[in-house]
Tab-separated table of N, CA, C and O in Angstrom:
chain	number	residue	atom	x	y	z
S	1	UNK	N	133.397	86.697	92.147
S	1	UNK	CA	132.822	87.609	92.860
S	1	UNK	C	132.481	88.187	94.010
S	1	UNK	O	132.026	86.944	94.684
S	2	UNK	N	133.206	88.945	94.919
S	2	UNK	CA	132.957	89.100	96.256
S	2	UNK	C	131.475	89.302	96.425
S	2	UNK	O	130.979	89.128	97.558
S	3	UNK	N	130.671	89.814	95.805
S	3	UNK	CA	129.540	90.243	96.023
S	3	UNK	C	128.518	89.086	96.253
S	3	UNK	O	127.603	88.598	97.057
S	4	UNK	N	128.726	87.913	95.093
S	4	UNK	CA	128.281	86.640	95.294
S	4	UNK	C	128.339	85.790	96.232
S	4	UNK	O	127.735	85.202	96.667
S	5	UNK	N	129.664	86.072	96.770
S	5	UNK	CA	130.199	85.115	97.659
S	5	UNK	C	129.401	85.542	99.241
S	5	UNK	O	129.080	84.507	100.219
S	6	UNK	N	129.165	86.977	99.498
S	6	UNK	CA	128.375	87.197	100.470
S	6	UNK	C	127.015	87.057	100.215
S	6	UNK	O	126.260	87.369	101.557
S	7	UNK	N	126.269	86.614	99.282
S	7	UNK	CA	124.849	86.048	99.259
S	7	UNK	C	124.770	84.961	99.697
S	7	UNK	O	123.839	84.724	100.516
S	8	UNK	N	125.636	84.207	99.895
S	8	UNK	CA	125.146	82.468	100.611
S	8	UNK	C	125.271	82.693	101.868
S	8	UNK	O	124.078	81.632	101.777
S	9	UNK	N	125.110	83.308	102.542
S	9	UNK	CA	124.638	83.353	103.990
S	9	UNK	C	123.443	83.821	103.929
S	9	UNK	O	122.819	83.286	104.866
S	10	UNK	N	122.886	84.552	103.094
S	10	UNK	CA	122.178	85.384	103.421
S	10	UNK	C	120.932	84.488	102.429
S	10	UNK	O	119.446	84.397	102.659
S	11	UNK	N	120.864	83.532	101.491
S	11	UNK	CA	120.061	82.731	100.386
S	11	UNK	C	119.364	81.886	101.291
S	11	UNK	O	117.870	81.752	101.199
S	12	UNK	N	119.882	81.045	102.108
S	12	UNK	CA	118.868	79.992	103.074
S	12	UNK	C	117.863	80.683	103.437
S	12	UNK	O	116.789	80.221	103.616
S	13	UNK	N	118.463	81.746	104.375
S	13	UNK	CA	117.426	82.316	105.078
S	13	UNK	C	116.153	83.296	104.253
S	13	UNK	O	115.016	83.089	104.922
S	14	UNK	N	116.875	83.969	103.274
S	14	UNK	CA	115.677	84.409	102.274
S	14	UNK	C	114.773	83.295	101.606
S	14	UNK	O	113.843	83.548	101.580
S	15	UNK	N	115.171	82.187	101.663
S	15	UNK	CA	114.582	80.981	100.976
S	15	UNK	C	113.310	80.889	101.547
S	15	UNK	O	112.462	80.030	101.286
S	16	UNK	N	113.573	80.531	103.262
S	16	UNK	CA	112.958	80.326	104.343
S	16	UNK	C	113.141	78.971	104.921
S	16	UNK	O	112.020	78.530	105.104
S	17	UNK	N	114.211	78.819	105.251
S	17	UNK	CA	115.044	77.527	105.541
S	17	UNK	C	114.609	77.519	106.821
S	17	UNK	O	114.430	76.506	107.737
S	18	UNK	N	114.465	78.510	107.557
S	18	UNK	CA	113.887	78.597	108.540
S	18	UNK	C	112.291	79.208	109.314
S	18	UNK	O	111.965	79.547	110.319
S	19	UNK	N	111.421	78.625	108.251
S	19	UNK	CA	109.951	79.232	108.472
S	19	UNK	C	109.587	77.710	108.998
S	19	UNK	O	110.070	76.624	108.520
S	20	UNK	N	108.352	77.724	109.560
S	20	UNK	CA	107.697	76.698	109.869
S	20	UNK	C	107.390	75.853	108.830
S	20	UNK	O	106.828	76.019	107.601
S	21	UNK	N	107.545	74.378	108.657
S	21	UNK	CA	106.808	73.180	107.889
S	21	UNK	C	108.618	73.033	106.787
S	21	UNK	O	108.140	71.933	106.096
S	22	UNK	N	109.284	73.870	107.116
S	22	UNK	CA	110.883	73.743	106.125
S	22	UNK	C	111.890	72.438	106.844
S	22	UNK	O	111.719	72.233	107.682
S	23	UNK	N	112.940	72.414	105.871
S	23	UNK	CA	113.630	71.251	106.375
S	23	UNK	C	114.286	71.708	107.338
S	23	UNK	O	115.252	70.846	108.141
S	24	UNK	N	114.599	73.137	107.443
S	24	UNK	CA	115.536	73.500	108.393
S	24	UNK	C	117.028	73.341	108.540
S	24	UNK	O	117.518	72.645	107.461
S	25	UNK	N	117.331	73.974	109.683
S	25	UNK	CA	119.187	72.926	109.959
S	25	UNK	C	118.803	72.543	111.204
S	25	UNK	O	118.181	72.844	112.407
S	26	UNK	N	119.584	71.417	111.435
S	26	UNK	CA	119.376	70.583	113.146
S	26	UNK	C	120.694	71.519	114.007
S	26	UNK	O	121.637	72.220	113.589
S	27	UNK	N	120.198	71.479	115.109
S	27	UNK	CA	120.837	72.387	116.149
S	27	UNK	C	122.341	71.388	116.817
S	27	UNK	O	121.710	69.679	117.112
S	28	UNK	N	123.348	71.520	116.498
S	28	UNK	CA	124.246	70.579	116.504
S	28	UNK	C	124.331	70.384	118.326
S	28	UNK	O	125.092	69.298	118.794
S	29	UNK	N	124.139	71.228	119.162
S	29	UNK	CA	124.211	71.330	120.510
S	29	UNK	C	123.025	70.450	121.080
S	29	UNK	O	122.979	70.246	122.375
S	30	UNK	N	122.035	70.441	120.333
S	30	UNK	CA	120.856	69.162	120.944
S	30	UNK	C	121.106	67.896	120.700
S	30	UNK	O	121.196	67.582	119.486
S	31	UNK	N	120.403	67.179	121.675
S	31	UNK	CA	120.590	65.737	121.324
S	31	UNK	C	119.492	65.249	120.120
S	31	UNK	O	118.423	65.913	120.658
S	32	UNK	N	119.656	64.295	119.343
S	32	UNK	CA	118.570	64.156	118.477
S	32	UNK	C	118.611	65.442	117.453
S	32	UNK	O	119.139	65.927	117.247
S	33	UNK	N	117.396	65.100	116.600
S	33	UNK	CA	117.416	65.989	115.494
S	33	UNK	C	116.167	67.069	115.852
S	33	UNK	O	115.244	66.925	116.110
S	34	UNK	N	116.990	68.094	116.445
S	34	UNK	CA	116.161	69.512	116.565
S	34	UNK	C	116.319	70.626	115.730
S	34	UNK	O	117.566	70.952	115.691
S	35	UNK	N	115.249	71.033	115.057
S	35	UNK	CA	115.220	71.918	114.393
S	35	UNK	C	115.907	73.341	114.815
S	35	UNK	O	115.321	73.635	115.808
S	36	UNK	N	116.688	74.140	114.177
S	36	UNK	CA	117.533	75.172	114.810
S	36	UNK	C	116.580	76.626	115.253
S	36	UNK	O	116.472	77.133	115.974
S	37	UNK	N	115.315	76.520	114.398
S	37	UNK	CA	114.307	77.246	114.430
S	37	UNK	C	113.234	77.079	115.522
S	37	UNK	O	112.163	78.030	115.739
S	38	UNK	N	113.221	76.101	116.248
S	38	UNK	CA	111.877	75.375	116.924
S	38	UNK	C	112.092	76.372	117.970
S	38	UNK	O	110.650	76.173	118.545
S	39	UNK	N	112.906	77.015	118.669
S	39	UNK	CA	112.699	77.948	119.769
S	39	UNK	C	112.171	79.103	119.512
S	39	UNK	O	112.117	80.059	120.532
S	40	UNK	N	112.154	79.480	118.067
S	40	UNK	CA	111.849	81.191	117.874
S	40	UNK	C	110.239	81.185	117.440
S	40	UNK	O	109.703	80.189	116.857
S	41	UNK	N	109.627	82.391	118.067
S	41	UNK	CA	108.291	82.408	117.712
S	41	UNK	C	107.990	82.564	116.090
S	41	UNK	O	108.596	82.606	115.248
S	42	UNK	N	107.070	82.543	115.829
S	42	UNK	CA	106.214	82.605	114.351
S	42	UNK	C	106.619	83.877	113.478
S	42	UNK	O	107.125	84.211	112.354
S	43	UNK	N	106.798	84.802	114.766
S	43	UNK	CA	106.900	86.263	114.435
S	43	UNK	C	108.551	86.377	114.204
S	43	UNK	O	109.083	87.072	112.991
S	44	UNK	N	109.330	85.820	115.068
S	44	UNK	CA	110.497	86.138	115.132
S	44	UNK	C	111.146	85.419	113.450
S	44	UNK	O	111.800	85.584	112.633
S	45	UNK	N	110.491	84.017	113.067
S	45	UNK	CA	110.770	83.623	111.653
S	45	UNK	C	110.638	83.978	110.809
S	45	UNK	O	111.507	84.538	109.965
S	46	UNK	N	109.399	85.059	110.565
S	46	UNK	CA	109.039	85.691	109.691
S	46	UNK	C	109.740	87.234	109.450
S	46	UNK	O	109.972	87.205	108.258
S	47	UNK	N	110.191	87.545	110.661
S	47	UNK	CA	111.196	88.600	110.266
S	47	UNK	C	112.165	88.246	109.972
S	47	UNK	O	112.989	89.197	109.391
S	48	UNK	N	113.357	87.297	110.511
S	48	UNK	CA	114.563	86.663	109.851
S	48	UNK	C	114.295	86.473	108.394
S	48	UNK	O	115.081	87.048	107.640
S	49	UNK	N	113.109	85.787	107.965
S	49	UNK	CA	113.068	85.564	106.411
S	49	UNK	C	113.186	86.713	105.671
S	49	UNK	O	113.753	86.911	104.677
S	50	UNK	N	112.212	87.949	106.104
S	50	UNK	CA	111.877	88.930	105.474
S	50	UNK	C	113.428	89.896	105.430
S	50	UNK	O	113.750	90.760	104.194
S	51	UNK	N	113.989	90.130	106.600
S	51	UNK	CA	115.161	90.701	106.682
S	51	UNK	C	116.255	90.361	105.868
S	51	UNK	O	117.240	90.720	105.020
S	52	UNK	N	116.260	88.875	105.608
S	52	UNK	CA	117.355	88.242	104.748
S	52	UNK	C	117.061	88.685	103.136
S	52	UNK	O	118.000	88.764	102.429
S	53	UNK	N	115.552	88.551	102.990
S	53	UNK	CA	115.401	88.954	101.680
S	53	UNK	C	115.548	90.590	101.466
S	53	UNK	O	116.295	90.585	100.215
S	54	UNK	N	115.518	91.169	102.208
S	54	UNK	CA	115.719	92.643	101.910
S	54	UNK	C	116.906	92.820	101.752
S	54	UNK	O	117.842	93.737	100.740
S	55	UNK	N	118.040	91.999	102.850
S	55	UNK	CA	119.385	92.371	102.463
S	55	UNK	C	119.840	91.864	101.444
S	55	UNK	O	121.002	92.361	100.931
S	56	UNK	N	119.305	90.882	100.415
S	56	UNK	CA	119.964	89.915	99.712
S	56	UNK	C	119.157	90.882	98.370
S	56	UNK	O	120.368	90.848	97.466
S	57	UNK	N	118.415	91.800	98.329
S	57	UNK	CA	118.042	92.462	97.169
S	57	UNK	C	118.860	93.804	97.038
S	57	UNK	O	119.417	94.387	95.908
S	58	UNK	N	119.093	93.912	98.584
S	58	UNK	CA	120.099	95.530	98.429
S	58	UNK	C	121.318	94.853	97.953
S	58	UNK	O	122.288	95.563	97.374
S	59	UNK	N	121.869	93.951	98.512
S	59	UNK	CA	123.136	93.253	98.064
S	59	UNK	C	123.524	92.953	96.753
S	59	UNK	O	124.582	93.510	95.786
S	60	UNK	N	122.189	92.788	96.239
S	60	UNK	CA	122.636	91.979	94.566
S	60	UNK	C	122.469	93.692	93.748
S	60	UNK	O	122.721	93.455	92.501
S	61	UNK	N	122.354	94.524	94.319
S	61	UNK	CA	121.899	95.886	93.450
S	61	UNK	C	123.125	97.061	94.272
S	61	UNK	O	123.315	97.863	93.977
S	62	UNK	N	124.176	96.214	94.819
S	62	UNK	CA	125.637	96.912	95.029
S	62	UNK	C	125.167	98.014	96.599
S	62	UNK	O	126.134	98.545	96.697
S	63	UNK	N	124.490	96.964	97.488
S	63	UNK	CA	124.113	98.031	98.814
S	63	UNK	C	125.044	97.262	99.873
S	63	UNK	O	125.084	97.068	101.008
S	64	UNK	N	126.425	96.895	99.498
S	64	UNK	CA	127.258	95.886	100.455
S	64	UNK	C	127.942	96.858	101.469
S	64	UNK	O	127.683	96.826	102.591
S	65	UNK	N	128.112	98.208	101.087
S	65	UNK	CA	128.584	99.042	101.825
S	65	UNK	C	127.510	99.591	103.375
S	65	UNK	O	127.691	99.846	104.269
S	66	UNK	N	126.051	99.377	102.824
S	66	UNK	CA	125.051	99.820	103.608
S	66	UNK	C	125.032	98.723	104.453
S	66	UNK	O	124.842	98.949	105.682
S	67	UNK	N	125.046	97.235	103.771
S	67	UNK	CA	125.137	95.952	104.915
S	67	UNK	C	125.949	95.910	106.021
S	67	UNK	O	125.889	95.768	107.095
S	68	UNK	N	127.444	96.248	105.361
S	68	UNK	CA	128.177	96.389	106.452
S	68	UNK	C	128.648	97.407	107.281
S	68	UNK	O	129.266	97.770	107.824
S	69	UNK	N	127.876	98.215	106.887
S	69	UNK	CA	127.702	99.778	107.508
S	69	UNK	C	128.851	100.485	107.686
S	69	UNK	O	129.568	100.971	108.708
S	70	UNK	N	129.338	100.392	106.791
S	70	UNK	CA	130.799	101.375	106.662
S	70	UNK	C	130.663	102.674	106.588
S	70	UNK	O	129.447	103.312	106.465
S	71	UNK	N	131.496	103.567	107.077
S	71	UNK	CA	131.527	104.975	106.978
S	71	UNK	C	130.962	105.599	105.784
S	71	UNK	O	131.686	105.412	104.838
S	72	UNK	N	130.082	106.455	106.291
S	72	UNK	CA	129.519	107.113	105.339
S	72	UNK	C	128.272	106.872	104.295
S	72	UNK	O	127.599	107.168	103.086
S	73	UNK	N	128.414	105.307	104.675
S	73	UNK	CA	126.996	104.633	103.753
S	73	UNK	C	125.800	105.010	104.404
S	73	UNK	O	125.646	105.289	105.833
S	74	UNK	N	124.506	104.788	103.616
S	74	UNK	CA	123.144	105.293	104.295
S	74	UNK	C	122.955	103.907	104.813
S	74	UNK	O	123.343	102.838	104.745
S	75	UNK	N	121.874	103.973	105.688
S	75	UNK	CA	121.256	103.108	106.609
S	75	UNK	C	120.262	102.539	106.042
S	75	UNK	O	119.163	102.799	105.725
S	76	UNK	N	120.440	100.683	106.027
S	76	UNK	CA	119.307	100.048	105.582
S	76	UNK	C	118.331	99.835	106.689
S	76	UNK	O	118.493	99.904	107.616
S	77	UNK	N	117.163	100.049	106.223
S	77	UNK	CA	115.977	100.202	107.451
S	77	UNK	C	114.793	99.118	106.774
S	77	UNK	O	114.954	98.778	105.533
S	78	UNK	N	114.147	98.460	107.467
S	78	UNK	CA	113.254	97.189	107.454
S	78	UNK	C	111.892	97.797	106.749
S	78	UNK	O	110.683	97.409	106.876
S	79	UNK	N	112.013	99.503	107.207
S	79	UNK	CA	110.453	100.087	106.799
S	79	UNK	C	110.469	100.990	105.621
S	79	UNK	O	109.129	101.338	105.169
S	80	UNK	N	111.628	101.545	105.060
S	80	UNK	CA	111.859	102.507	104.067
S	80	UNK	C	112.656	101.812	102.922
S	80	UNK	O	113.483	101.148	102.987
S	81	UNK	N	111.788	102.349	101.899
S	81	UNK	CA	112.939	101.874	100.719
S	81	UNK	C	114.048	102.737	100.633
S	81	UNK	O	114.186	103.668	101.084
S	82	UNK	N	115.263	102.145	99.959
S	82	UNK	CA	116.484	102.560	99.596
S	82	UNK	C	116.877	102.571	98.117
S	82	UNK	O	116.329	101.536	97.692
S	83	UNK	N	117.074	103.529	97.556
S	83	UNK	CA	117.616	103.563	96.095
S	83	UNK	C	119.075	103.229	95.860
S	83	UNK	O	120.209	103.708	96.686
S	84	UNK	N	119.431	102.265	95.240
S	84	UNK	CA	121.138	101.774	94.408
S	84	UNK	C	121.257	102.206	93.217
S	84	UNK	O	120.423	101.372	92.369
S	85	UNK	N	121.767	102.877	92.520
S	85	UNK	CA	121.991	103.376	91.482
S	85	UNK	C	120.886	103.599	90.693
S	85	UNK	O	120.654	102.647	89.335
S	86	UNK	N	119.510	103.952	91.208
S	86	UNK	CA	118.447	104.255	90.430
S	86	UNK	C	117.403	103.107	90.706
S	86	UNK	O	116.278	103.015	89.742
S	87	UNK	N	117.917	102.151	91.214
S	87	UNK	CA	116.723	100.735	91.803
S	87	UNK	C	116.082	100.956	92.887
S	87	UNK	O	117.040	101.288	93.705
S	88	UNK	N	115.175	100.921	93.166
S	88	UNK	CA	114.408	100.974	94.458
S	88	UNK	C	114.450	99.636	95.183
S	88	UNK	O	113.778	98.967	94.416
S	89	UNK	N	114.532	99.649	96.267
S	89	UNK	CA	114.662	98.424	97.159
S	89	UNK	C	114.002	98.453	97.801
S	89	UNK	O	114.426	99.330	98.752
S	90	UNK	N	112.989	97.861	97.912
S	90	UNK	CA	111.667	97.735	98.922
S	90	UNK	C	111.679	96.685	100.230
S	90	UNK	O	111.916	95.757	99.664
S	91	UNK	N	111.506	97.116	101.369
S	91	UNK	CA	111.821	96.023	102.056
S	91	UNK	C	110.604	95.168	102.196
S	91	UNK	O	109.401	95.425	101.384
S	92	UNK	N	110.932	93.796	102.519
S	92	UNK	CA	109.804	92.821	102.237
S	92	UNK	C	108.883	93.090	103.501
S	92	UNK	O	108.951	93.533	104.293
S	93	UNK	N	107.411	92.663	102.911
S	93	UNK	CA	106.500	92.543	104.031
S	93	UNK	C	106.261	91.303	104.957
S	93	UNK	O	106.580	90.415	104.535
S	94	UNK	N	105.966	91.196	106.404
S	94	UNK	CA	105.687	90.420	107.100
S	94	UNK	C	104.528	89.502	106.393
S	94	UNK	O	103.551	90.288	106.232
S	95	UNK	N	104.597	88.297	106.545
S	95	UNK	CA	103.276	87.582	105.837
S	95	UNK	C	102.426	86.706	107.125
S	95	UNK	O	101.553	86.665	107.086
S	96	UNK	N	103.432	86.688	108.761
S	96	UNK	CA	102.897	86.005	109.034
S	96	UNK	C	101.753	87.144	110.189
S	96	UNK	O	102.456	88.257	110.685
S	97	UNK	N	100.510	86.656	110.302
S	97	UNK	CA	99.646	87.114	111.273
S	97	UNK	C	99.156	86.278	112.496
S	97	UNK	O	98.766	85.229	112.111
S	98	UNK	N	99.554	86.931	113.579
S	98	UNK	CA	99.096	86.423	114.772
S	98	UNK	C	97.499	86.095	114.414
S	98	UNK	O	96.779	87.136	114.500
S	99	UNK	N	97.292	84.716	115.152
S	99	UNK	CA	95.368	84.364	115.158
S	99	UNK	C	94.799	85.096	116.128
S	99	UNK	O	95.433	85.112	117.211
S	100	UNK	N	94.040	85.445	116.080
S	100	UNK	CA	93.159	86.098	117.030
S	100	UNK	C	92.241	85.470	117.548
S	100	UNK	O	91.652	84.533	116.669
S	101	UNK	N	91.797	85.036	118.890
S	101	UNK	CA	90.813	84.373	119.413
S	101	UNK	C	89.518	84.606	119.223
S	101	UNK	O	89.096	85.754	119.131
S	102	UNK	N	88.566	83.776	118.283
S	102	UNK	CA	87.413	84.059	118.087
S	102	UNK	C	86.694	84.912	119.553
S	102	UNK	O	86.688	84.253	120.642
S	103	UNK	N	85.994	85.644	119.228
S	103	UNK	CA	84.782	86.377	120.273
S	103	UNK	C	84.231	85.209	121.075
S	103	UNK	O	83.922	85.356	122.420
S	104	UNK	N	83.574	84.466	120.331
S	104	UNK	CA	82.734	83.441	121.094
S	104	UNK	C	83.504	82.344	122.209
S	104	UNK	O	82.931	82.225	123.319
S	105	UNK	N	84.657	82.175	121.623
S	105	UNK	CA	85.611	81.240	122.449
S	105	UNK	C	86.046	82.002	123.881
S	105	UNK	O	86.317	81.219	124.820
S	106	UNK	N	86.288	83.528	123.678
S	106	UNK	CA	86.427	84.466	124.921
S	106	UNK	C	85.402	84.382	125.639
S	106	UNK	O	85.803	84.493	127.136
S	107	UNK	N	84.187	84.519	125.179
S	107	UNK	CA	83.110	84.946	126.188
S	107	UNK	C	82.777	83.421	127.162
S	107	UNK	O	82.621	83.273	128.005
S	108	UNK	N	82.892	81.991	126.314
S	108	UNK	CA	82.618	80.910	126.937
S	108	UNK	C	83.646	80.487	127.764
S	108	UNK	O	83.693	79.883	128.928
S	109	UNK	N	85.052	81.163	127.535
S	109	UNK	CA	86.300	80.785	128.272
S	109	UNK	C	86.637	81.658	130.004
S	109	UNK	O	86.947	81.308	130.748
S	110	UNK	N	85.996	83.188	129.635
S	110	UNK	CA	86.279	83.921	130.355
S	110	UNK	C	85.133	84.465	130.925
S	110	UNK	O	85.285	85.460	132.183
S	111	UNK	N	83.791	84.511	130.974
S	111	UNK	CA	82.789	84.979	130.964
S	111	UNK	C	81.751	83.881	131.829
S	111	UNK	O	81.425	83.273	131.626
């Protein structure tokens, strides 16, 4: 089915292949084994995985028109839930939280 074929490009991203510590994909343009996501920030890696998960869930419930932005289709956002034939697809929530510098370290470094 075409729906299943459209899922294949989203599955690795949704599974976290571009997250820190993953096997990843090597960048064919770089000498040696350089992970394709090594130049992405942690925030961007998390957004990519969450976006792929949300799109994959929408696609599995018949949201191909929305994913392809076909005329007359609703817009999929990563902030609001969308309903497909009575099934609510909610966007994935970001997991990465940028670490904050402890107050003591800031005082000793800057004051």
